[in-house]
XYZ file of C-alpha atoms in Angstrom:
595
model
C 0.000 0.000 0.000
C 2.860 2.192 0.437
C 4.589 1.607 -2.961
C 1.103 2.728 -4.092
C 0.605 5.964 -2.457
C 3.820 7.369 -3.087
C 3.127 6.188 -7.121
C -0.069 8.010 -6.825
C 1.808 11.141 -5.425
C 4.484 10.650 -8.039
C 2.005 10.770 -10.616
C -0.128 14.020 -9.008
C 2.972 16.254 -9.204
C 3.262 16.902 -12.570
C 7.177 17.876 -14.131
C 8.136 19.110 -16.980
C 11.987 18.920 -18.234
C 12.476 17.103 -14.917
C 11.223 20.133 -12.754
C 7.692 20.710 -11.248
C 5.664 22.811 -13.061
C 5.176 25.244 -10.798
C 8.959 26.225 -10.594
C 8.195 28.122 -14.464
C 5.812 30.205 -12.752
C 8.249 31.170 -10.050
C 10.874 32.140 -12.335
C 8.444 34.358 -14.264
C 7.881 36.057 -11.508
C 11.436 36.081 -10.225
C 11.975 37.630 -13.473
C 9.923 40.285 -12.849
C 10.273 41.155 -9.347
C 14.614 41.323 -10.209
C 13.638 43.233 -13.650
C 11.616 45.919 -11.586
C 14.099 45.817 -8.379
C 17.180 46.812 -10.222
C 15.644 49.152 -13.354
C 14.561 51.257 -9.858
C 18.121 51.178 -8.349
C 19.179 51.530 -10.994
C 18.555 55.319 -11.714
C 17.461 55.936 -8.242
C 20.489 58.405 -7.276
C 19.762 60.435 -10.832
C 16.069 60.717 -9.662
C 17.058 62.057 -6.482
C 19.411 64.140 -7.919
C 17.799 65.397 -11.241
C 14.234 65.194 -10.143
C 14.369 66.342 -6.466
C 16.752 68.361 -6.989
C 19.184 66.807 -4.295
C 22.966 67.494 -3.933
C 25.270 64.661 -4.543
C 25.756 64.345 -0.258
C 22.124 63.646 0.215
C 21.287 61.518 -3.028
C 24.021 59.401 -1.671
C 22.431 58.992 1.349
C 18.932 58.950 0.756
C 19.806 55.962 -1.833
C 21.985 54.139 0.511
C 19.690 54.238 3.218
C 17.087 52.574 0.699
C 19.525 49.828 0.006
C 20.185 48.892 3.664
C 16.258 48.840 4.460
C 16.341 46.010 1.478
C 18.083 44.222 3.462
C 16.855 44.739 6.636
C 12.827 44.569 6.126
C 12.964 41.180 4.718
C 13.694 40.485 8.628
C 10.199 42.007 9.422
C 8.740 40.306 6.488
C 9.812 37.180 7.607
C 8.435 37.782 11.551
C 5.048 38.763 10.116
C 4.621 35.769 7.333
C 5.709 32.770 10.258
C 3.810 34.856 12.859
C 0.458 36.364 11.988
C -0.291 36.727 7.889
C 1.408 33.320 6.451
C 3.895 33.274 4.049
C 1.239 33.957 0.725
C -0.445 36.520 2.441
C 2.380 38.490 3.331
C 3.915 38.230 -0.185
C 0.385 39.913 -1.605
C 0.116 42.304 1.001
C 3.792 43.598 0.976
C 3.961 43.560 -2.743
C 1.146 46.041 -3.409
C 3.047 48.450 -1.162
C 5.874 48.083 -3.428
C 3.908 48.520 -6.492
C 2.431 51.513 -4.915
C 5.970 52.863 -4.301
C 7.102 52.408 -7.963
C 3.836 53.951 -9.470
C 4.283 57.012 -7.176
C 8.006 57.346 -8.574
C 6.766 57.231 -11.912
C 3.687 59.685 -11.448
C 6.132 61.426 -9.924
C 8.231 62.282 -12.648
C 5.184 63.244 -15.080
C 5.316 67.237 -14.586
C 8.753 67.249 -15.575
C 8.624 66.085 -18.791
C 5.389 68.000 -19.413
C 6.367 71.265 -18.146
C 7.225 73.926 -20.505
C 8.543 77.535 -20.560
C 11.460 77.139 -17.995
C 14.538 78.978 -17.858
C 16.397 75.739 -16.519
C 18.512 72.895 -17.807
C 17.064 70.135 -19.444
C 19.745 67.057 -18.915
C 19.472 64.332 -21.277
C 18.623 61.488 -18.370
C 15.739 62.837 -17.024
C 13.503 61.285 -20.163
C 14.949 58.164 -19.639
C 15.035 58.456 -15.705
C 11.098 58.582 -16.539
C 10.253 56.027 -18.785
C 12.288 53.487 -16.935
C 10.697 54.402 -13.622
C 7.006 53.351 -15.382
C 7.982 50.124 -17.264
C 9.489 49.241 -14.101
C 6.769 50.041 -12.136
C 4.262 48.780 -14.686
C 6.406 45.220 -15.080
C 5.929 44.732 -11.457
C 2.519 44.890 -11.334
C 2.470 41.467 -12.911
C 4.941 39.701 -9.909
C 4.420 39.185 -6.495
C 7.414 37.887 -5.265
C 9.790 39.785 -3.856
C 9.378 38.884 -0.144
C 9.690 35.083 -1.386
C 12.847 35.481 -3.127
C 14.300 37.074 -0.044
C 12.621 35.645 2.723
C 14.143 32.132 2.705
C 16.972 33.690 4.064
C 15.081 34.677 7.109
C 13.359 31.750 9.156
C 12.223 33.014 12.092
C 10.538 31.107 15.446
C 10.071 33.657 18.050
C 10.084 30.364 20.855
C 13.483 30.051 18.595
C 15.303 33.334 19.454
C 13.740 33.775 22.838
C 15.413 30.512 24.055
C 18.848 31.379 22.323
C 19.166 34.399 23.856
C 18.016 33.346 27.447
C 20.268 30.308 26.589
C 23.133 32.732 26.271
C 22.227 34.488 29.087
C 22.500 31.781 31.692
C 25.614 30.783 29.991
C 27.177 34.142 31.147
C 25.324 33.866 34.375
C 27.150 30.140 35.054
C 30.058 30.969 34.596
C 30.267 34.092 36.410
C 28.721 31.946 39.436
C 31.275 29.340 38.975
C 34.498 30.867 39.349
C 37.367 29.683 41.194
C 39.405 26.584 41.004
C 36.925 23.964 42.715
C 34.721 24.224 39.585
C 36.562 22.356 36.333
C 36.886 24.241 33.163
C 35.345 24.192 30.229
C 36.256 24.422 26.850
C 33.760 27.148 25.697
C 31.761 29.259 27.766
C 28.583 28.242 26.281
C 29.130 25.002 27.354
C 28.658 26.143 30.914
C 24.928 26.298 29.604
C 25.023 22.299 29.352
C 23.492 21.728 32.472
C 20.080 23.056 31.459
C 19.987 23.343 27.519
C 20.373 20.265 25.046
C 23.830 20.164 23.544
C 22.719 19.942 20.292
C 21.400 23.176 20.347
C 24.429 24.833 21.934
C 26.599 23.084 19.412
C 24.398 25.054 16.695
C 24.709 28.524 18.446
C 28.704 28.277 19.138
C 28.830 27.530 15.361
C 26.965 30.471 14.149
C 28.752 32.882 16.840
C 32.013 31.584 15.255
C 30.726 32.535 11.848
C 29.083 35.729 13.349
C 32.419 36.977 14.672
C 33.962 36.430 11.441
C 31.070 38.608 9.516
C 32.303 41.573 11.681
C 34.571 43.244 9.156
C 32.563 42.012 5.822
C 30.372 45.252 5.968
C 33.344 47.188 4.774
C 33.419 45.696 1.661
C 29.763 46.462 1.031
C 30.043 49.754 1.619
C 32.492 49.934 -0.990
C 30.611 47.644 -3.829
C 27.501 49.025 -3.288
C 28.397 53.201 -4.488
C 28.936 51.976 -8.006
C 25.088 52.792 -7.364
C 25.711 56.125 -6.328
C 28.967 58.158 -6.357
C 29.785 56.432 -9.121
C 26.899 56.458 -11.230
C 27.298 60.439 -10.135
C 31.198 60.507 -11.165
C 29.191 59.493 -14.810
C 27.182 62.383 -15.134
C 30.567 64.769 -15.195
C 32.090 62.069 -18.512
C 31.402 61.951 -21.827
C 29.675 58.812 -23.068
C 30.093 59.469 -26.696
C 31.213 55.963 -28.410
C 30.560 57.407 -31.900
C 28.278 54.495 -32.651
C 26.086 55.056 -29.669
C 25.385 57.262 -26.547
C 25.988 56.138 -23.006
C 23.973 57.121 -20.021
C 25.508 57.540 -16.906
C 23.340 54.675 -15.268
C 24.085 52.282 -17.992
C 27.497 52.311 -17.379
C 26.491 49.805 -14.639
C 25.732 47.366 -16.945
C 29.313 46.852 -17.102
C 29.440 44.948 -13.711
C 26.666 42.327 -14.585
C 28.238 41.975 -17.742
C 31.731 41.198 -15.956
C 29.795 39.233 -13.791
C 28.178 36.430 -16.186
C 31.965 36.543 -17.713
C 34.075 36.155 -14.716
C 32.386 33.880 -12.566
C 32.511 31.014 -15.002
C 35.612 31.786 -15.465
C 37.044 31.681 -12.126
C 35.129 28.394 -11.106
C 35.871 26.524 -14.554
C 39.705 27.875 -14.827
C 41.227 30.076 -12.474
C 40.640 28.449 -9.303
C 41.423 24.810 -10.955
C 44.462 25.882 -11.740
C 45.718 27.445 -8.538
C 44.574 24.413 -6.787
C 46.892 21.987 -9.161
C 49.696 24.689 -8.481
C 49.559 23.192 -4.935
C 47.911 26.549 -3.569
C 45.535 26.809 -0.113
C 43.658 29.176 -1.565
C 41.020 28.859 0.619
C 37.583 30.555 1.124
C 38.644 33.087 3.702
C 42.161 33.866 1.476
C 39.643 34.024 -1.424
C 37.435 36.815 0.455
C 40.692 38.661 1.433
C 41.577 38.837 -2.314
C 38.402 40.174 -2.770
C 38.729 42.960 -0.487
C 41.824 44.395 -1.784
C 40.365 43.966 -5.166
C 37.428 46.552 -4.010
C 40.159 48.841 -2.543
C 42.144 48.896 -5.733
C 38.909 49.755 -7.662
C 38.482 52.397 -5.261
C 41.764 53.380 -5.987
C 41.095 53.497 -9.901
C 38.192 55.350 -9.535
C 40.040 58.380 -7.365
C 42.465 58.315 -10.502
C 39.833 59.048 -12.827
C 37.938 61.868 -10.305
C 41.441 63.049 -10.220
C 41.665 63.389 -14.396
C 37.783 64.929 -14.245
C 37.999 67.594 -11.370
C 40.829 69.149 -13.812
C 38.174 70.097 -16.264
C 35.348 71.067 -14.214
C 35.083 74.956 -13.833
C 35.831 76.429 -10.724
C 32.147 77.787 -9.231
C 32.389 81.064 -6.911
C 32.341 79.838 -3.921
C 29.803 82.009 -1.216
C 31.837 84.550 0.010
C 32.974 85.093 -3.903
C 31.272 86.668 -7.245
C 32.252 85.403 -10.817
C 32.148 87.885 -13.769
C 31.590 87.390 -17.015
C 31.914 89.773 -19.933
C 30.373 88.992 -23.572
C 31.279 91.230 -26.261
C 28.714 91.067 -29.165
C 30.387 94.346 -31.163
C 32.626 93.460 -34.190
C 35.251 95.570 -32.313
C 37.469 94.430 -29.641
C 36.773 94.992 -26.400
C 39.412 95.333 -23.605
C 38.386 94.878 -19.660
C 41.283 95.812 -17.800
C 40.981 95.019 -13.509
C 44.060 96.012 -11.727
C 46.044 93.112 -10.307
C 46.282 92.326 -6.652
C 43.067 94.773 -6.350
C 39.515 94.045 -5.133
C 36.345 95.161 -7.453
C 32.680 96.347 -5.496
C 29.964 94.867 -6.509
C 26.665 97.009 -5.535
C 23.444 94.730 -5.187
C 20.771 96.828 -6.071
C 16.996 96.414 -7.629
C 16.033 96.750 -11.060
C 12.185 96.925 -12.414
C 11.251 95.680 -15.647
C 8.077 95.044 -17.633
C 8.330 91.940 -19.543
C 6.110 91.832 -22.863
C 4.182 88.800 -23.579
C 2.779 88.115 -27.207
C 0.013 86.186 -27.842
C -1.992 85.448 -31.082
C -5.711 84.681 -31.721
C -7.101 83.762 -34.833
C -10.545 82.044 -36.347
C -9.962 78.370 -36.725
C -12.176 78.825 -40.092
C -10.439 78.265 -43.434
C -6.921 77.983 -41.739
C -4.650 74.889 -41.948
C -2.363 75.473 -39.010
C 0.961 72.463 -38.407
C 2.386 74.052 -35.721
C 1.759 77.272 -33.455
C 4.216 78.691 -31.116
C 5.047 82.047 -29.930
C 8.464 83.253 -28.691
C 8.565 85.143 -25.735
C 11.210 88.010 -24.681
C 13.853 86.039 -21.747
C 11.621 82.824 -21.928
C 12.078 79.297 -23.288
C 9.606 78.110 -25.681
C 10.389 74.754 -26.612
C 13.179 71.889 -25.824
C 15.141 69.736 -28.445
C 16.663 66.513 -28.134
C 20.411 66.814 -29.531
C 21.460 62.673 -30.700
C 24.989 62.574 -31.318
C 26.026 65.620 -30.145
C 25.271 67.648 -33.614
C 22.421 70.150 -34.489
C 21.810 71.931 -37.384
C 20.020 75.187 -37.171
C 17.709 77.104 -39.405
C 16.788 80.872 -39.123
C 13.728 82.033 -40.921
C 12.440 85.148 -41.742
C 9.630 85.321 -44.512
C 11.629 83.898 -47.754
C 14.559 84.200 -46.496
C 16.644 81.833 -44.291
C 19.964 81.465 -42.569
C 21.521 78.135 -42.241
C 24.357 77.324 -39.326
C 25.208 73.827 -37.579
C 27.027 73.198 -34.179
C 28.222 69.968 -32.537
C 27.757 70.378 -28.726
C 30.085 68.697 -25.816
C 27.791 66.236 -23.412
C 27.581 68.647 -19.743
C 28.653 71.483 -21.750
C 26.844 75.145 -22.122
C 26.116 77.442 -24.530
C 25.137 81.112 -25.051
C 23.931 81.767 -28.677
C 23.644 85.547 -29.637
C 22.014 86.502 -33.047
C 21.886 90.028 -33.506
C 18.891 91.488 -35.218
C 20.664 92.628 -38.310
C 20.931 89.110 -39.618
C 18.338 89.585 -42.057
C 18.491 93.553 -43.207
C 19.780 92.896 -46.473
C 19.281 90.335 -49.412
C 22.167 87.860 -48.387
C 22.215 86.065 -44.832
C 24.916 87.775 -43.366
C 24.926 85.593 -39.865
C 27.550 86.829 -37.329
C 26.328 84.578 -34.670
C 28.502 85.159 -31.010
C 29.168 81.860 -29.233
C 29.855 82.126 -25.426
C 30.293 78.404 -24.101
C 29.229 79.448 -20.858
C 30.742 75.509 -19.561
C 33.236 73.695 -21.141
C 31.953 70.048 -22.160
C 32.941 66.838 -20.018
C 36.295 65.773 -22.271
C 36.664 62.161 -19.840
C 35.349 59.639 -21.361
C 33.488 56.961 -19.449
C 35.388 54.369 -20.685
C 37.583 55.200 -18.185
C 35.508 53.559 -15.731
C 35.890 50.276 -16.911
C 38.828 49.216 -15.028
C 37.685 49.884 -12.043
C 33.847 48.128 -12.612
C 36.633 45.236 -13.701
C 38.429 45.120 -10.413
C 35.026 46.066 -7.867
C 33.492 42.664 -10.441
C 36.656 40.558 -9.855
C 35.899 41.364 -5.646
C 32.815 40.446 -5.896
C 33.089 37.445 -6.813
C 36.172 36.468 -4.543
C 34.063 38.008 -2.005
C 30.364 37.348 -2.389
C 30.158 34.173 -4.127
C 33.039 32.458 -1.788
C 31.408 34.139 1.401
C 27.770 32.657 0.553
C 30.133 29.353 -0.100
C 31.536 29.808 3.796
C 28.316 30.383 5.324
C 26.821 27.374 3.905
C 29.289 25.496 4.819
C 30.536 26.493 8.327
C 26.905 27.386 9.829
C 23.768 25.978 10.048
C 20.835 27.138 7.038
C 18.657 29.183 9.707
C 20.890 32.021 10.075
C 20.488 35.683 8.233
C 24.108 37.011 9.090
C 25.270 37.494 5.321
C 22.188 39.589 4.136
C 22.723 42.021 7.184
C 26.073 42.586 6.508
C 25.513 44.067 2.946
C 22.467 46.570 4.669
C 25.434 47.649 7.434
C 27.851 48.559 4.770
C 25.167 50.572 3.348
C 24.731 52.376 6.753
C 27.882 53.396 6.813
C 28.647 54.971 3.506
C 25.478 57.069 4.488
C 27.068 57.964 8.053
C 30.616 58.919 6.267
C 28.200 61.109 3.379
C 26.742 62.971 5.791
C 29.239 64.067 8.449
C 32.629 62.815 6.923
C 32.035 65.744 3.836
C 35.822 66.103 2.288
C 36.690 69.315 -0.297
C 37.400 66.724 -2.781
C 35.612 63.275 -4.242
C 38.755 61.326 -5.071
C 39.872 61.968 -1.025
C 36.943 59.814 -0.099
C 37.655 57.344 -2.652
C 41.338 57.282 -1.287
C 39.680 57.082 2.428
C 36.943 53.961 2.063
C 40.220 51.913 -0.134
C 42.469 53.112 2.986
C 39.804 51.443 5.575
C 39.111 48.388 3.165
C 42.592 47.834 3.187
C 43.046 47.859 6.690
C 40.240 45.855 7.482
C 41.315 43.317 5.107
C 44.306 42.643 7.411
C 42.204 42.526 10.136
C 40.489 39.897 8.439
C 42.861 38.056 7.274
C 44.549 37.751 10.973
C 41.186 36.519 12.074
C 41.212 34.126 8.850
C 44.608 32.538 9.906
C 43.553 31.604 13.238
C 39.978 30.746 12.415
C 39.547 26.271 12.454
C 36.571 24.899 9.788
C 34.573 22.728 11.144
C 31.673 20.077 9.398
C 28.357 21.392 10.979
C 26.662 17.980 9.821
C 29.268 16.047 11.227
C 29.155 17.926 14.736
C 25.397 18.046 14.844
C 26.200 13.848 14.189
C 28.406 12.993 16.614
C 26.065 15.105 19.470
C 22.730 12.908 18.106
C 24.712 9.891 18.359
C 26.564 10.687 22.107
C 23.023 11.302 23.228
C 21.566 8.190 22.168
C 19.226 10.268 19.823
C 17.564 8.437 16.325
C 17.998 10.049 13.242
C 15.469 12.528 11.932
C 13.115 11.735 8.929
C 15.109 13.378 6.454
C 18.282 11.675 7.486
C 16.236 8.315 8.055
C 15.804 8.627 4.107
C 19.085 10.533 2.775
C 20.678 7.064 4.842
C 18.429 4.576 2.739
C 19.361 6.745 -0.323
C 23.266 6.466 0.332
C 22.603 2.520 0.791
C 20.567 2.355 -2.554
C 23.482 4.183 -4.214
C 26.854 3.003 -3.340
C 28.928 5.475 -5.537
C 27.138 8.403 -4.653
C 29.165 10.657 -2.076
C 28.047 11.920 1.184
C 24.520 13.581 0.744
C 25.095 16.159 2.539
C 28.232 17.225 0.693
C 25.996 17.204 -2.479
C 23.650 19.281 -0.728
C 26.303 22.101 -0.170
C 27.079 21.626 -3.439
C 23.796 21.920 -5.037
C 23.058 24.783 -2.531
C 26.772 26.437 -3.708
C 25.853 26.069 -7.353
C 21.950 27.956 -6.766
C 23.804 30.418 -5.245
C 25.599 30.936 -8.763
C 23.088 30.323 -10.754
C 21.028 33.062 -8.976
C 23.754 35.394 -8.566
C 23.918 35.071 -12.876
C 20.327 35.095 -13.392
C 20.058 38.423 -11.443
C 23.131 39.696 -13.372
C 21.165 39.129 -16.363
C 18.125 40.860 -15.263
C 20.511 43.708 -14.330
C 21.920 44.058 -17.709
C 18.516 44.056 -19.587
């Protein structure tokens, strides 16, 4: 009768390509939930900054305290799915709020676009700052599951963490109360815990303390990774992204990383590590993540090379307590200013009244074919015009006759066009056009950036692929550590944007590579003394002191192992499947982030 029930369940769950058929509908939505996640991030710090009108201090931190709430309300998401709403309910629930968060970034945006006669600069993201913000929005409408691809990471059991931290508690308490040389030593001091808790379950919490302690200097390396985001997104803007061929936007330069990504971390699993390991190399997990640090440094490093190259051609702005003057000469004559040297100049402030004319039209709509209607306005701006490539060609018109002039413009650049009114007073176009460029053009070309989204790439996955690798294998599955480390680094680059403010950009880039660096020695110390350790094996030898049976699961993974002499220790292959979903994910979200 047993053979036939599990047949009859065999037969219920339906595959396809050897996986259940509900996994297709889980990576739709996957798909959807990533797509929407990172098109957001992804231009999050230019929304701030373009659309709110935010300085480069406070779009920092406003977008790095988003990323570190990421990672932190999954946490809460998790306490309120195993505690009160379930697991599906939660994901609905928690999902319209994020829906309702993209929409209102998108609506957002709207009047921007819309908005006509303004005397300000129209940059060439803010269009596509707004269309991405509503596909993104509009794609995520269609998933609902963002808390599920995070909260597996999070089990929580309230009965859980209430005993672990009373456990740990009378541990302290113990030993305190046990001092002096009557009482025998132990070899950890949550073993002094023993006498009331099962061993088992102090066995589990000294191996995710020893993991913990070791997670204590891995939110430096977040803080690094996670400002291609923001400052250097930002570092962007001030570049050129002219490739002749095409344009590049300062957020899609971050396309670069996933890119590296899907490249390098075949590479380095298929090839790189091989090799070093027939070279008769311990390069071991914890060396691996200490490469990986100094790797993030280095590209920290780059990248104050390159701010270095662009702060020479940015103008120098007046600062408060200064005035900048500017004199355009529109006579055919030359003009010579003359300020004595080593001498100061008053400025008066005073008020000036002016009536401004404004010309309208209004005319029958009867018998009149009218394309186009538009009126120009004394010190106004009537209409915008996209610029591709850099070039526009110009056309002055004045009854039958027209003047004809073209002008390739610099990306961040300005210019001050004056036309004087004689351009049409005879037969012949006689255009003496004066050109002010008002700011010189960004002559650094992103491509410059490259190395360093090469070396940050190559960090990341020393770092984050061989850390997920660690924790999986060194501590037990229940255990949200590695998450929480990525939303710490995040709370620090917002701590160091807001009160660490230094005169230049490439000084901070120098100062978060100085602190990598030094807490990648720190780390490395730690690494050297640190002993790994076979949770299964430990968790083992405990069951089988205390005289305990198997669980279920190991009851069957046993009869498995017996079925199947040649296969190797189950639970190895289940760090290894669980290492290689770790991969594949990290990839699959790499290529959502490059679409």
């Amino acid at each position: 009768l047993t053979d036939k029930k599990m047949d009859e369940t065999k037969k219920k769950k339906k595959k396809c390509c050897g996986y259940p058929i509900s996994i297709f509908f889980i990576v739709v939505n996957e798909f959807c939930e990533r797509f929407s996640y990172y098109g957001m991030r992804a231009v999050l710090v230019l929304y701030f900054r373009y659309f709110l009108l935010w300085d480069d201090d406070l779009a920092t931190s406003i977008y790095h305290a988003f990323v570190a709430l990421c990672y932190l309300t999954p946490i809460l998401g998790a306490i309120i799915a195993d505690s009160w709403l379930g697991k599906f309910k939660t994901i609905i629930y928690l999902s319209i709020v994020y829906a309702i968060g993209q929409v209102t970034m998108a609506v957002s945006t709207i009047h921007d676009i819309t908005d006509a006669n303004r005397d300000v600069n129209h940059t060439p993201y803010t269009s596509s700052v707004s269309l991405t913000l509503d596909l993104k929005s509009g794609v995520f409408l269609l998933s609902l599951i963002y808390f599920c691809s995070f909260c597996k990471y999070f089990e929580f059991d309230f009965i859980f963490i209430f005993s672990v931290f009373i456990l740990i508690l009378f541990a302290i308490k113990n030993r305190f109360r046990h001092r002096g040389s009557r009482y025998p030593k132990r070899e950890h001091w949550m073993d002094w815990a023993d006498e009331k808790y099962d061993k088992l379950l102090i066995a589990q919490i000294k191996m995710v303390l020893k993991v913990l302690f070791l997670y204590i200097p891995l939110p430096m390396f977040w803080m690094l990774f996670d400002q291609k985001g923001s400052r250097w997104t930002l570092q962007a803007t001030t570049m050129s992204g002219d490739f002749g061929a095409f344009i590049l936007q300062p957020d899609q330069v971050q396309t670069v990383n996933p890119i590296l990504i899907l490249t390098l971390v075949p590479i380095m699993d298929r090839l790189i590590f091989p090799l070093i390991q027939k070279c008769g190399l311990n390069f071991s997990p914890l060396k691996r993540m200490t490469v990986g640090m100094l790797f993030a440094a280095m590209a920290f490093v780059a990248a104050a090379l390159v701010q270095i190259e662009i702060d020479k051609t940015l103008p120098n702005f007046p600062s408060s307590s200064e005035s900048q003057l500017k004199v355009v000469n529109i006579y055919n004559k030359t003009l010579n200013v003359t300020i004595s040297p080593n001498k100061y100049l008053l400025i008066y402030s005073f008020e000036v009244q002016h009536t401004f004319k404004h010309t309208y039209f209004i005319m029958p709509l009867a018998d009149l074919n009218i394309t186009n209607l538009d009126s120009i306005e004394p010190s106004a701006t009537s209409n915008y015009t996209l610029v591709s490539h850099g070039k526009r060609d110009f056309v002055l018109r004045h009854g039958e006759q027209w003047c004809e002039f073209s002008r390739k413009f610099g990306f961040g650049a300005s210019y001050t066009f004056l036309i004087p009114s004689t351009v049409f007073s005879t037969d012949v176009c006689t255009l003496s056009k004066t050109e002010v460029e008002d700011m010189k053009p960004n002559s650094v070309h992103m491509a410059l950036q490259i190395p360093q989204y090469f070396l940050i790439t190559t960090g990341e996955v020393m770092f984050s692929v061989t850390g997920l690798q660690f924790s999986y294998s060194q501590a037990p599955k229940k255990q949200a550590g590695w998450l929480c480390t990525n939303a710490v680094g995040n709370i620090i680059v917002l701590i160091v944007a807001e009160l660490g403010k230094l005169p230049k950009q490439w000084a901070e880039y120098v100062l978060f590579a100085s602190l990598l660096v030094a807490v990648s020695i720190i780390f490395s110390i730690m690494a050297y003394f640190y002993t790994y350790i076979d949770p299964a094996e430990i968790e083992a030898q405990i069951r089988k002191e205390q005289g305990l049976e198997p669980e279920e699961k190991e009851k069957e993974t046993l009869e498995m192992e017996e079925k199947d002499e040649g296969q190797k220790n189950d639970q190895e292959v289940k760090k290894k499947q669980d290492i290689r979903f770790v991969k594949i994910r990290l990839c699959w979200n790499m290529l959502i982030y490059t679409l």
